[in-house]
Short mmCIF file of C-alpha atoms in Angstrom, two decimals:
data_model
loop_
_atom_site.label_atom_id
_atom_site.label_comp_id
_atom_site.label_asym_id
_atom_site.label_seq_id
_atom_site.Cartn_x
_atom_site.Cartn_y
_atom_site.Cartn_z
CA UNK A 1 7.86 -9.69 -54.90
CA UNK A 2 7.17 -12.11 -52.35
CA UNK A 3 4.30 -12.35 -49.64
CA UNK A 4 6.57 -11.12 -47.15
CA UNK A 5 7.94 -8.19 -49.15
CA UNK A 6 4.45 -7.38 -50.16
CA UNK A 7 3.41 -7.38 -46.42
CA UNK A 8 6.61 -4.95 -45.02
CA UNK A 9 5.94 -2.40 -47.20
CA UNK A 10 1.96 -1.71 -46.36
CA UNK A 11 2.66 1.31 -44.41
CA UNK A 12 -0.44 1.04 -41.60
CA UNK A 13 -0.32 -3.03 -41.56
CA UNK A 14 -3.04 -3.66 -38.56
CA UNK A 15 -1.39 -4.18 -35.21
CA UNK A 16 -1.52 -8.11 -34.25
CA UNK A 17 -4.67 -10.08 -33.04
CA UNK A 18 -3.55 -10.29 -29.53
CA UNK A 19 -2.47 -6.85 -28.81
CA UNK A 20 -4.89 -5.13 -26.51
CA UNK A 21 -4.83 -2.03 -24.65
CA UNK A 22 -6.57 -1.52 -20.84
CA UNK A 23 -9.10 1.14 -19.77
CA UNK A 24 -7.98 1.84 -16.15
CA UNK A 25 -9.94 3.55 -12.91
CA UNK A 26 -8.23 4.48 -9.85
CA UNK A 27 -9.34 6.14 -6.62
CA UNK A 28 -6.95 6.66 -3.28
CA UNK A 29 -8.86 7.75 -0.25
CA UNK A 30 -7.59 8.90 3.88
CA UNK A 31 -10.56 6.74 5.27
CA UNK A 32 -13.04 7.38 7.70
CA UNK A 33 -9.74 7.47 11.03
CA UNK A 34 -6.86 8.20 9.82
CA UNK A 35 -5.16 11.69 9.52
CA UNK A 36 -3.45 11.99 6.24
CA UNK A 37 -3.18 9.38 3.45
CA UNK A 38 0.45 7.72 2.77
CA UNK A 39 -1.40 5.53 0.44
CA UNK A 40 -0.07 6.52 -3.50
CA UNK A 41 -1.34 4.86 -6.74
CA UNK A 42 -0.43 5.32 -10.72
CA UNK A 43 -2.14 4.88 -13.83
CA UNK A 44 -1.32 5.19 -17.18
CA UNK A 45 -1.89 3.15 -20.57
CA UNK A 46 2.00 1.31 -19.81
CA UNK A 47 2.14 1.00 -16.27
CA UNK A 48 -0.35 1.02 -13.34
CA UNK A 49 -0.31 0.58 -9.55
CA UNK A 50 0.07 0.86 -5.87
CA UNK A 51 2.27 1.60 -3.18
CA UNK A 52 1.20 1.84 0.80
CA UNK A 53 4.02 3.87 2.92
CA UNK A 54 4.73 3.31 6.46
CA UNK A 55 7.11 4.66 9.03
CA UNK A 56 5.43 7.85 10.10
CA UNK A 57 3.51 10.63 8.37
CA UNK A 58 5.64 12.67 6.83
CA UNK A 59 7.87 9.83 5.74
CA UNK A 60 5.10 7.12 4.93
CA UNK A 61 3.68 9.51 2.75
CA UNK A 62 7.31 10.18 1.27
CA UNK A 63 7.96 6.79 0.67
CA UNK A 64 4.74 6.17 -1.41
CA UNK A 65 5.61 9.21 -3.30
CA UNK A 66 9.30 7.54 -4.40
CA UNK A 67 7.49 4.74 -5.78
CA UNK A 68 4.87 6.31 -7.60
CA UNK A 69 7.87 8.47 -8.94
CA UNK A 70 9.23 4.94 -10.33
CA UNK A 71 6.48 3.86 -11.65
CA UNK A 72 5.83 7.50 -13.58
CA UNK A 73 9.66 7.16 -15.16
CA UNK A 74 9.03 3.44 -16.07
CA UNK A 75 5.91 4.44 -17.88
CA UNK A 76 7.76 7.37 -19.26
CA UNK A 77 10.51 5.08 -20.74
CA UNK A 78 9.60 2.78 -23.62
CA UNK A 79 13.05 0.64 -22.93
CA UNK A 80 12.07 -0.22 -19.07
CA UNK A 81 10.88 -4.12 -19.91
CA UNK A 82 10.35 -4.62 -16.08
CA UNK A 83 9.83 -2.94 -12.95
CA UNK A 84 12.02 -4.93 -11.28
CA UNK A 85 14.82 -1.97 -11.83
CA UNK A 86 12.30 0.48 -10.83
CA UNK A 87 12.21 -1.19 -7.22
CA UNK A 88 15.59 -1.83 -6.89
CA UNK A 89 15.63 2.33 -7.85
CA UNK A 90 12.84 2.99 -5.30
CA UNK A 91 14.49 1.25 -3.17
CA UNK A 92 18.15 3.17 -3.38
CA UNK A 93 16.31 6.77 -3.49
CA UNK A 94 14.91 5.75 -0.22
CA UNK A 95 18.41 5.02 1.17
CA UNK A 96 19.31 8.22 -0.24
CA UNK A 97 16.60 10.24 1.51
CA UNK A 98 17.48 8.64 4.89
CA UNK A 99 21.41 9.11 4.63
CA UNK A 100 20.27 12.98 3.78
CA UNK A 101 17.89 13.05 7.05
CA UNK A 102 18.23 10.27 9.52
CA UNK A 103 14.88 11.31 11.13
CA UNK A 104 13.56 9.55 8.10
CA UNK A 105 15.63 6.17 9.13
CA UNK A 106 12.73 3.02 9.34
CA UNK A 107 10.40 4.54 6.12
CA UNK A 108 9.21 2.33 3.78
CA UNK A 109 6.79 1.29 1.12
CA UNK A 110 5.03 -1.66 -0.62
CA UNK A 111 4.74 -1.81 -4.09
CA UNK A 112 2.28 -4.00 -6.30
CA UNK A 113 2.27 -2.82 -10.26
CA UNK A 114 2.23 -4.22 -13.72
CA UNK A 115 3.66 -2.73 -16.56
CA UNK A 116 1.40 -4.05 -19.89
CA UNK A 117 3.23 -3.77 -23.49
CA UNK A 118 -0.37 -4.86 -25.07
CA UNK A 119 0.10 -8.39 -25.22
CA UNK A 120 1.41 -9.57 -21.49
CA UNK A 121 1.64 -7.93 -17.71
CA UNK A 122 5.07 -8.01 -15.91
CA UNK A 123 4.11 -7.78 -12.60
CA UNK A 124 6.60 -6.47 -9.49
CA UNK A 125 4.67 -7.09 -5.72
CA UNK A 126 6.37 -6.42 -2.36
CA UNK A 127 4.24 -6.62 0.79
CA UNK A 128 0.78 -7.07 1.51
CA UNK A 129 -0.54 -4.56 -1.43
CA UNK A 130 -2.40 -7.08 -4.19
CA UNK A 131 -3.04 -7.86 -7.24
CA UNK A 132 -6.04 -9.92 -8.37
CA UNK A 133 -7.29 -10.85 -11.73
CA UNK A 134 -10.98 -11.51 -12.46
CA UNK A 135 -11.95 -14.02 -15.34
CA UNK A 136 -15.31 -15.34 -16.68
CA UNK A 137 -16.64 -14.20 -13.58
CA UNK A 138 -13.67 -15.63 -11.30
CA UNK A 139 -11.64 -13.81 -9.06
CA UNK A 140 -8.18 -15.56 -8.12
CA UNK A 141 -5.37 -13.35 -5.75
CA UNK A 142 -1.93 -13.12 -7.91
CA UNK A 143 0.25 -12.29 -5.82
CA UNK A 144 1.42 -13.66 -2.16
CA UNK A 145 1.72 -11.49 0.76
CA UNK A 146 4.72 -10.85 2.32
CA UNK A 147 3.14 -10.57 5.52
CA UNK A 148 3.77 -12.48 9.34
CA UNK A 149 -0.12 -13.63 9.40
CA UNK A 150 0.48 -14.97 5.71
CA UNK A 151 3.34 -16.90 7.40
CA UNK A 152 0.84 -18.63 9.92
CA UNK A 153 -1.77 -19.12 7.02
CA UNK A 154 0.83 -21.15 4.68
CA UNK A 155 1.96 -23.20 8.08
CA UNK A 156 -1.33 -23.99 8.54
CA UNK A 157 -1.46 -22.20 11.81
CA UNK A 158 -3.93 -19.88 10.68
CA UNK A 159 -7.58 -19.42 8.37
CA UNK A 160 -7.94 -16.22 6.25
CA UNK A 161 -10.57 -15.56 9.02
CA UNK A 162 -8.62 -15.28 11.37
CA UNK A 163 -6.09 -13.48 9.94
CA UNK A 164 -8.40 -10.30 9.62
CA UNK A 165 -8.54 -10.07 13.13
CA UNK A 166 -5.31 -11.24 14.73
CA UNK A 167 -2.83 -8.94 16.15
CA UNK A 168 0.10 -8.80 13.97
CA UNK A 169 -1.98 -8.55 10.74
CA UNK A 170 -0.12 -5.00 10.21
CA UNK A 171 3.38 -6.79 10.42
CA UNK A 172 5.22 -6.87 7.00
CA UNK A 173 7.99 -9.12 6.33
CA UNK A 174 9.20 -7.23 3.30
CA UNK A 175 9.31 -3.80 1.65
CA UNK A 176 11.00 -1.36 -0.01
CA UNK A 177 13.22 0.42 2.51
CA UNK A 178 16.42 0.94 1.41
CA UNK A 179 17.61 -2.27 2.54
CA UNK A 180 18.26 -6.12 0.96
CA UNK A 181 15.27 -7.52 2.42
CA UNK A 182 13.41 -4.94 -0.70
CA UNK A 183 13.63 -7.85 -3.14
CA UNK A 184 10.33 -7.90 -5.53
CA UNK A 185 8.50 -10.84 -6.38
CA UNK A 186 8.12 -10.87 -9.99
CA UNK A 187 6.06 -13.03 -12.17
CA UNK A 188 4.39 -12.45 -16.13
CA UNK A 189 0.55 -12.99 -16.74
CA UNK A 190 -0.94 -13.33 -20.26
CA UNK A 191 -4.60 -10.88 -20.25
CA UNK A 192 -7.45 -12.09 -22.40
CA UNK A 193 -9.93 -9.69 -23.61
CA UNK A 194 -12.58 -8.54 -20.85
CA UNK A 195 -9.73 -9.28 -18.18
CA UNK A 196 -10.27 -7.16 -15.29
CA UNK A 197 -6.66 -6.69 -12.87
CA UNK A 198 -6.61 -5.02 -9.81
CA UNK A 199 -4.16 -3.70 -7.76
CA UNK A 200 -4.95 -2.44 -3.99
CA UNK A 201 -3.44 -1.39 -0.97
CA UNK A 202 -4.74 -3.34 2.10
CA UNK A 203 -6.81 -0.73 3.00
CA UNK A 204 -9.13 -3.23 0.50
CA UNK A 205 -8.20 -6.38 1.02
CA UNK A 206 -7.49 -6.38 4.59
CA UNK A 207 -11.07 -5.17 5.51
CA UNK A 208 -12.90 -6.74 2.84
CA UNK A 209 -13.34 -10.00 1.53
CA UNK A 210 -12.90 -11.70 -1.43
CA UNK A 211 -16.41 -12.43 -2.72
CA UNK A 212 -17.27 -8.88 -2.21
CA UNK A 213 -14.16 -7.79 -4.26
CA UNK A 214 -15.74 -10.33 -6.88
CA UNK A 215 -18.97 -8.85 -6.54
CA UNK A 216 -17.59 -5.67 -6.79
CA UNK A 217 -15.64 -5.53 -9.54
CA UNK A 218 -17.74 -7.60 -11.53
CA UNK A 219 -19.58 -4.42 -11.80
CA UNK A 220 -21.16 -2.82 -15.46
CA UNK A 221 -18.38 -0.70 -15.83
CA UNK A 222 -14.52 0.02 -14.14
CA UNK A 223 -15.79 3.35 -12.59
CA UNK A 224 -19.38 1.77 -10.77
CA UNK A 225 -16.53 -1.40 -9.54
CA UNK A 226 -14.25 1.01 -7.98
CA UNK A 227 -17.19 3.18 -6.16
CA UNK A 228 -18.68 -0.48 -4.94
CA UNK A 229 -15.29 -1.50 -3.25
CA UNK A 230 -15.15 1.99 -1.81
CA UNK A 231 -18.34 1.79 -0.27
CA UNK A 232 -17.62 -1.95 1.02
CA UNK A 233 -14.90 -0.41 2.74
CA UNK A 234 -16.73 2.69 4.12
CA UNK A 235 -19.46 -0.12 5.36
CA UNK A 236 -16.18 -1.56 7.88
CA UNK A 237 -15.53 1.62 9.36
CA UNK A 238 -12.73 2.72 6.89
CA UNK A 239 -9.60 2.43 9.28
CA UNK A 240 -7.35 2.58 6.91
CA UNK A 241 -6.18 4.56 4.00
CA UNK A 242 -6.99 2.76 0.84
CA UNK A 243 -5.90 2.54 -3.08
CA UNK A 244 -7.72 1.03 -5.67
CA UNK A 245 -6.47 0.51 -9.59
CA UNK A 246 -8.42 -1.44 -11.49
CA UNK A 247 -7.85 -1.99 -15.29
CA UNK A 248 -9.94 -3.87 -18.08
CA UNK A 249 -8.47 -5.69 -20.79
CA UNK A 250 -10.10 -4.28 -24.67
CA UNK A 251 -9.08 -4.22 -28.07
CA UNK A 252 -6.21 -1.77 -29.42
CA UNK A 253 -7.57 1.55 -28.75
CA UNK A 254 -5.45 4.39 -30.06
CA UNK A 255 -7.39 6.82 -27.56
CA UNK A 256 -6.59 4.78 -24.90
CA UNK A 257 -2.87 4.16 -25.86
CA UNK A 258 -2.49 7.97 -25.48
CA UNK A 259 -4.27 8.26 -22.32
CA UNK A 260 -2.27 10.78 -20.10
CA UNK A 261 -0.75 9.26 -16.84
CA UNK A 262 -2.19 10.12 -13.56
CA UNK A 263 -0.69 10.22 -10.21
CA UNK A 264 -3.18 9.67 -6.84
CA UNK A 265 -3.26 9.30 -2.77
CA UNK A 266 -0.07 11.23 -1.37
CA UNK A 267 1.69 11.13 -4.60
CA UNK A 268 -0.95 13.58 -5.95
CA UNK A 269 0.24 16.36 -4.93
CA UNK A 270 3.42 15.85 -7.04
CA UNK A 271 3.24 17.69 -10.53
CA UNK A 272 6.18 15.64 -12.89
CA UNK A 273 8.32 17.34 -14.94
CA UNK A 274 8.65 17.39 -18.38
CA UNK A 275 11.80 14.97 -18.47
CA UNK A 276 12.36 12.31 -15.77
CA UNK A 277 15.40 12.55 -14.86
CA UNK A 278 16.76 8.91 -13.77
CA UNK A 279 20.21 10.06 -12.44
CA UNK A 280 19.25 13.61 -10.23
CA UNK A 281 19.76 13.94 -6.75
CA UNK A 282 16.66 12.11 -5.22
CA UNK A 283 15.95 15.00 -2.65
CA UNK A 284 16.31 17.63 -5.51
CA UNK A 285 14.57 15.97 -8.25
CA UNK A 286 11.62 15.30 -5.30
CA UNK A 287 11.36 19.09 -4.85
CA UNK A 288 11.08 19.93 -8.56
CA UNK A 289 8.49 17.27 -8.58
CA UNK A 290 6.68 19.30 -5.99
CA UNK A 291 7.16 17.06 -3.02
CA UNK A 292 7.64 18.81 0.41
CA UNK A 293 10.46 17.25 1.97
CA UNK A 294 10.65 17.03 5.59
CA UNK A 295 13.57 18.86 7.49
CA UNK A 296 12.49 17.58 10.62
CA UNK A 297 9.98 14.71 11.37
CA UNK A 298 8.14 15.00 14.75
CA UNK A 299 7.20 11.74 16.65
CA UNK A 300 3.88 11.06 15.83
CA UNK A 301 1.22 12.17 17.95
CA UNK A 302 -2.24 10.88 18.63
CA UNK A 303 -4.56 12.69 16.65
CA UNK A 304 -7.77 11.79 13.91
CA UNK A 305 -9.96 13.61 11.94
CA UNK A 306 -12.62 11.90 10.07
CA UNK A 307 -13.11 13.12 6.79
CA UNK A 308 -15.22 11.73 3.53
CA UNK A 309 -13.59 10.66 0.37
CA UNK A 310 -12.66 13.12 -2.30
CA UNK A 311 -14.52 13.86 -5.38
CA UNK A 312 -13.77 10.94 -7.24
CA UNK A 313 -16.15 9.68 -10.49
CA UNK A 314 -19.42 10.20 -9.06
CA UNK A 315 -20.99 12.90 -6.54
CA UNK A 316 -23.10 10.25 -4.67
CA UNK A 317 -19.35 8.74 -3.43
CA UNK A 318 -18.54 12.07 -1.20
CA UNK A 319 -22.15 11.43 0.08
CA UNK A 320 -21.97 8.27 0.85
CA UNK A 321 -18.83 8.91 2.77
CA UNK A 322 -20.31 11.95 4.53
CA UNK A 323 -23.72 10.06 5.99
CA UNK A 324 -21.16 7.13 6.44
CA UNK A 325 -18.70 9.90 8.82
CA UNK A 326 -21.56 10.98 10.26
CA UNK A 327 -23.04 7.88 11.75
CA UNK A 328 -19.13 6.63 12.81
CA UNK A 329 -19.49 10.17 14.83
CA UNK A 330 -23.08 9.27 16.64
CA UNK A 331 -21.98 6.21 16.95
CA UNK A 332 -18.86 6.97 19.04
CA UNK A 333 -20.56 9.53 21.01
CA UNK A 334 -23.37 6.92 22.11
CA UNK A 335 -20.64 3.51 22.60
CA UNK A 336 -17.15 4.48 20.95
CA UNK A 337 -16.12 5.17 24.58
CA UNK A 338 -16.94 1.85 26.01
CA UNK A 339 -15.70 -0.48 23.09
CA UNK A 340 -12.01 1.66 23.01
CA UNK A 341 -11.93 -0.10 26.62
CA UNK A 342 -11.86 -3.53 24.26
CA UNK A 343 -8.82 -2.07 22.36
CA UNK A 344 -5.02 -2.81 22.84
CA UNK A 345 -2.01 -1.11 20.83
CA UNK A 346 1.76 -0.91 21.45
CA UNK A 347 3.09 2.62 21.65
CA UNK A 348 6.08 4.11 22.63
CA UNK A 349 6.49 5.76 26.38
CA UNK A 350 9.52 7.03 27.70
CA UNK A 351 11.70 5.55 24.60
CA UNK A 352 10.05 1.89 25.66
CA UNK A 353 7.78 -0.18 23.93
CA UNK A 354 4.35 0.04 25.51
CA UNK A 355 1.13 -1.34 25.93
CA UNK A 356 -1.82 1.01 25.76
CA UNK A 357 -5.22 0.24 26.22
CA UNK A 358 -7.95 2.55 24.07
CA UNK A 359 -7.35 3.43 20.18
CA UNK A 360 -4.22 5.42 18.92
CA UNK A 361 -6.40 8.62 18.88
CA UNK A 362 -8.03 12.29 20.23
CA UNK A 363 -11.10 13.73 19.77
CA UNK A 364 -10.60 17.41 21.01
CA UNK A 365 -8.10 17.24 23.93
CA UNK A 366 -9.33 14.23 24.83
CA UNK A 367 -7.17 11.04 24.27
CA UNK A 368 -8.46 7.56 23.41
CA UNK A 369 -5.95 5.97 25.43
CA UNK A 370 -4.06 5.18 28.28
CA UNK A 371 -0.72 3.53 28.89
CA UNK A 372 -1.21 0.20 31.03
CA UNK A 373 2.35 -1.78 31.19
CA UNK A 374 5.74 -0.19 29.89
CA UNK A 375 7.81 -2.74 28.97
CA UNK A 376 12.17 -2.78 29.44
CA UNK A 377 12.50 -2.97 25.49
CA UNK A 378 13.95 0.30 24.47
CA UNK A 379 12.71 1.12 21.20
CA UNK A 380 16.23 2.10 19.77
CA UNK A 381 17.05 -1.52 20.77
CA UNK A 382 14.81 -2.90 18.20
CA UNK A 383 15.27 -4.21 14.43
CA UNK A 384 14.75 -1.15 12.48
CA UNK A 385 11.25 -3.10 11.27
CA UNK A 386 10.41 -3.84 14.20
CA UNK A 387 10.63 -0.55 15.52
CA UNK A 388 8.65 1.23 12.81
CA UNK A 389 5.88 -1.04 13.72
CA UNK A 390 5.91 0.54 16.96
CA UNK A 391 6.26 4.17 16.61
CA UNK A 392 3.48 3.29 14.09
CA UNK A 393 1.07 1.85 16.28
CA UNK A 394 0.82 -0.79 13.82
CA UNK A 395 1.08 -3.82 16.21
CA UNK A 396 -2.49 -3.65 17.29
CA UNK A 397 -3.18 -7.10 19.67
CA UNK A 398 -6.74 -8.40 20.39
CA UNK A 399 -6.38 -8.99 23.89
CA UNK A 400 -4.14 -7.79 27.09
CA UNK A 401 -2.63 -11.57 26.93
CA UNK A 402 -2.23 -11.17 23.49
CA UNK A 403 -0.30 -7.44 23.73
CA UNK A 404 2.07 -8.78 26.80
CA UNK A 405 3.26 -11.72 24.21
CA UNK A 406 3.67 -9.34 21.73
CA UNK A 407 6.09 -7.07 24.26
CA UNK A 408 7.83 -10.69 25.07
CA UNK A 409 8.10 -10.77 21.15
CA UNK A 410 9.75 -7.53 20.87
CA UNK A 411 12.10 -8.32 23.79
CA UNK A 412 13.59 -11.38 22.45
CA UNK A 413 14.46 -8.93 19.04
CA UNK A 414 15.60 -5.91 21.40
CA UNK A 415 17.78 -9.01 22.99
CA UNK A 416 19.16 -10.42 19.44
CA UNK A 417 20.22 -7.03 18.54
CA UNK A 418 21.68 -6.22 21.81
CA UNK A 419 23.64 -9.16 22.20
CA UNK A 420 24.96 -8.85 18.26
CA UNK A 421 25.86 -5.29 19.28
CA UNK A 422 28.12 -6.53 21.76
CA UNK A 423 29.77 -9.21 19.67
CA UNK A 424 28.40 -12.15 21.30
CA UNK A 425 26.02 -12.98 18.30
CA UNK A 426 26.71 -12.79 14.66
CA UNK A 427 24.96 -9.52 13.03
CA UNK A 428 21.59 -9.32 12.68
CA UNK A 429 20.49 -7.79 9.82
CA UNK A 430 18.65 -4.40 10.57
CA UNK A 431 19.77 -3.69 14.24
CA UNK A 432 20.62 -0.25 15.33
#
């Protein structure tokens, strides 16, 4: 009998030197202003990572959901070899959803996830959700975002500095919508043991930098790193809903192979079946999954209510986010007024895109805001992108200057589309 023969017939031969599993902490939190959380993240021992909805409240939320649906049924499969399908599936259930309820027509979603067969990650990333791997102490950015402000950083127009504060930092250049512009990047990575990956929603990396991320998840263990990058957010204010999945790189371990998948953020309220059905009706297979789905989504209205983050792996998190809440509120009552005053947004007033001056927000009956110009640009006028952004308030300029060349900005789209309507351009892709 030869080597070979010998070898095939041990019946537990050890699994291969460079096969590894990954022990994995998550967290998904509302933040310190915003209302609900459309933010949704997945974990498991095959597959783990984030999506960030947009397009409303009800339908942000849903979007984030259909992701982290995708990513459950590619974990579930052990013949998915890439997520790449699992966008492009996303990506048709949202189309789906919005031919069943046009009120749902401009929702979307970023994705950023890995799938890990133990010896390499295949990585899918659409917007401006990341993925970073830290080395030897080293933290380097993986993916690319997908984002206008990225533009003006690659032309050299812009520094990473400045892109924190400008005011199209919100503006993503591609997602998952239902749409062609949904196409994933997608790229392989080869782990070494004590690899740490992490995947966030901008919630993270838009409000923190990167040497704090470094510092952060450079911590002892996954669970302390995770509570450190939630409290460096916490320490800007929180604005924003944020997602966190972060995943070490260890030897086989059996325990951890068998580690149940978890679903958090918006998508946590889903409860997955038994059997994941790839080929059901989207809105019925949602609705045995235990997602609500909207018969009729309201414009938003202005509205916050500041709440602390959610039991998570250690009590001292909720109290760190309730002293945290708690100063916000003392703060605004002493000088939240006067520095709203220093805030622009563009809203929607009469069906036109508008400037407002204040934040996007109430306290009691008392709005945050008031409207200063209204512009000619009808909002149904407007790429379908572009006017998500708006009914969004995600197009938040830094000056009055600044918010009037943003309206000029959304004119000359309103115009494109216009003129294509009446056959005097060629199409342009996602016009009304």
């Amino acid at each position: 009998m030869s080597d070979e023969e010998r070898t095939a017939r041990l019946p537990d031969a050890p699994e291969p030197a460079d096969h590894f599993s990954w022990r994995v902490s998550a967290a998904s939190w509302v933040g310190l202003l915003r209302r609900n959380n459309q933010d949704s993240a997945f974990s498991s021992p095959r597959v783990a990572g984030v999506a960030d909805g947009m397009g409303g409240e009800a339908a942000g939320d849903l979007a984030s959901m259909v992701a982290a649906r995708r990513l459950w049924m590619a974990a579930a499969n052990p013949l998915v070899s890439s997520l790449v399908g699992a966008v492009a599936a996303a990506s048709s259930d949202i189309a789906a959803l919005v031919q069943a309820d046009k009120k749902l027509e401009g929702m979307g979603t970023t994705i950023c996830a890995a799938l890990f067969d133990g010896h390499d990650l295949d990585i899918v990333h659409i917007g401006d959700s990341r993925a970073y791997r830290w080395r030897a102490g080293k933290l380097k950015q993986l993916t690319h975002d997908h984002s206008f402000v990225q533009q003006l950083i690659d032309q050299g127009s812009l520094t990473e500095e400045q892109a924190r504060v400008h005011p199209r930092r919100s503006l993503v250049l591609r997602v998952v919508n239902g749409t062609p512009i949904g196409s994933p990047d997608h790229f392989t990575e080869s782990p070494q043991l004590g690899d740490r990956y992490l995947f966030c929603s901008d919630g993270l990396s838009g409000y923190v930098d990167s040497a704090a991320i470094r510092q952060a998840i450079a911590k002892p263990t996954l669970d302390e790193a995770v509570d450190a990058m939630l409290a460096d957010v916490s320490a800007t204010g929180a604005p924003d809903n944020v997602s966190v999945v972060c995943t070490e790189i260890v030897a086989q371990d059996d325990d951890l192979d068998a580690a149940p998948a978890k679903l958090w953020g918006a998508a946590s309220s889903l409860t997955p079946p038994d059997d994941a059905d790839e080929t059901a009706d989207i809105v019925a297979d949602l609705e045995r999954w235990g997602a609500k789905i909207p018969t009729e989504v309201a414009p938003r209205t202005p509205g916050a209510r500041r709440v602390a983050p959610p039991p998570a792996h250690h009590r001292w998190r909720a109290l760190i986010g309730g002293l945290v809440a708690l100063v916000v509120l003392i703060g605004a009552a002493i000088g939240g007024l006067a520095w709203t005053r220093t805030q622009y947004f563009i809203g929607v007033a009469d069906g036109n895109a508008a400037i407002f001056q204040g934040v996007p927000y109430k306290i009691g009956p008392w709005y945050l805001s008031s409207i200063e110009q209204i512009s000619s640009v009808a909002v149904s006028d407007l790429p379908d992108y572009y006017a998500t952004q708006v009914q969004a308030w995600n197009i938040r300029p830094s000056t009055m200057l600044a918010a009037q060349e943003s309206l000029q900005t959304l004119k000359q789209q309103a115009d494109a589309c216009i003129a294509a309507r009446e056959g005097l351009t060629p199409t342009v892709e996602g016009c009304p």
